[in-house]
Tab-separated table of C-alpha atoms in Angstrom:
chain	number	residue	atom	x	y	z
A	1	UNK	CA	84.242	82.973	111.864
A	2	UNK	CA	85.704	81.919	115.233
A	3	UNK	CA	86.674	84.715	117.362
A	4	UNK	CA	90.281	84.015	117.216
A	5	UNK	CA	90.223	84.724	113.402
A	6	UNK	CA	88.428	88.003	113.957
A	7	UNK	CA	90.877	88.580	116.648
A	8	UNK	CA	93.700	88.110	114.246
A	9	UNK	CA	92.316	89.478	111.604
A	10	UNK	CA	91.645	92.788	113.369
A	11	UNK	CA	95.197	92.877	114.189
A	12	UNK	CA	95.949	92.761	110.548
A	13	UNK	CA	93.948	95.834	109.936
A	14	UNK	CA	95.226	97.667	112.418
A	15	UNK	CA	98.287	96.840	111.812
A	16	UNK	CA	100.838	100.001	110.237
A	17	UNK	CA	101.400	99.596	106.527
A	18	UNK	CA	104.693	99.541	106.845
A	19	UNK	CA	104.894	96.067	109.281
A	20	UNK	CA	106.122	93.407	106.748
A	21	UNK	CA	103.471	90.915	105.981
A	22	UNK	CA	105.877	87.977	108.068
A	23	UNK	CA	104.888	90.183	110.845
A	24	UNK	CA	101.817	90.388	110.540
A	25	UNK	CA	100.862	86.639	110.081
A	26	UNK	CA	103.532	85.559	112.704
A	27	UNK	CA	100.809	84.217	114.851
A	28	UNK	CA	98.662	82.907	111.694
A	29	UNK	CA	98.280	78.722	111.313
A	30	UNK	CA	97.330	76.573	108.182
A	31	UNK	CA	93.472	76.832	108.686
A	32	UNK	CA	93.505	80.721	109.863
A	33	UNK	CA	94.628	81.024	105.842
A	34	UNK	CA	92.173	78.348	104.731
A	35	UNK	CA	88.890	80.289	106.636
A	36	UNK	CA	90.471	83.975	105.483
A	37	UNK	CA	90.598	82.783	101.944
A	38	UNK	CA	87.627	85.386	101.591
A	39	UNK	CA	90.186	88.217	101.871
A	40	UNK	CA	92.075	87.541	99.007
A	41	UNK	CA	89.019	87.798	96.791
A	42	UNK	CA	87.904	90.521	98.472
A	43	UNK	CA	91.243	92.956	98.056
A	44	UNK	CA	90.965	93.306	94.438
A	45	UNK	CA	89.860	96.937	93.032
A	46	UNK	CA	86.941	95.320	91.819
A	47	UNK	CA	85.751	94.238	95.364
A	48	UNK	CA	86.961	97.324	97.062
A	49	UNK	CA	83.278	98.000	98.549
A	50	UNK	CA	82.851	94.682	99.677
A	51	UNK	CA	86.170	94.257	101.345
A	52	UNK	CA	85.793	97.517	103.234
A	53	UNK	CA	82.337	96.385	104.430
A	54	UNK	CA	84.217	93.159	105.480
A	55	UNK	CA	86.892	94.854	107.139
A	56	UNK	CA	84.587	97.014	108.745
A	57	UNK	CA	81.955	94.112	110.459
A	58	UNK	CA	85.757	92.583	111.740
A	59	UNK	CA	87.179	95.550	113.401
A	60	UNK	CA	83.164	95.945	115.017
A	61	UNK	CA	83.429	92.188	115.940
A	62	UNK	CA	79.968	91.490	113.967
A	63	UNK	CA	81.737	87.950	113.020
């Protein structure tokens, strides 16, 4: 993961729940979707431990 995409997907994090998603991804391109397709398998209940280990190596900048 470039850091760009961590960048942005820190952001997204961070962000307050109550920011509307268009917000959020304002600054988002095709292929910033395309290499953070992880995330949507990830934010399932299922997943839940992995995506907060994912979210958590982002927001440390381990990508």
């Amino acid at each position: 993961m470039d850091e760009a995409l961590r960048r942005k997907l820190a952001a997204y994090f961070t962000a307050p729940a109550d920011i509307p998603a268009s917000k959020k991804f304002a600054d988002w391109i095709e292929s910033d979707f395309e290499k953070a397709s992880k995330i949507r398998e990830l934010n399932a209940p299922e997943n839940y431990a992995e995506y907060e280990a994912f979210k958590q190596k982002v927001l440390k900048g381990a990508f």
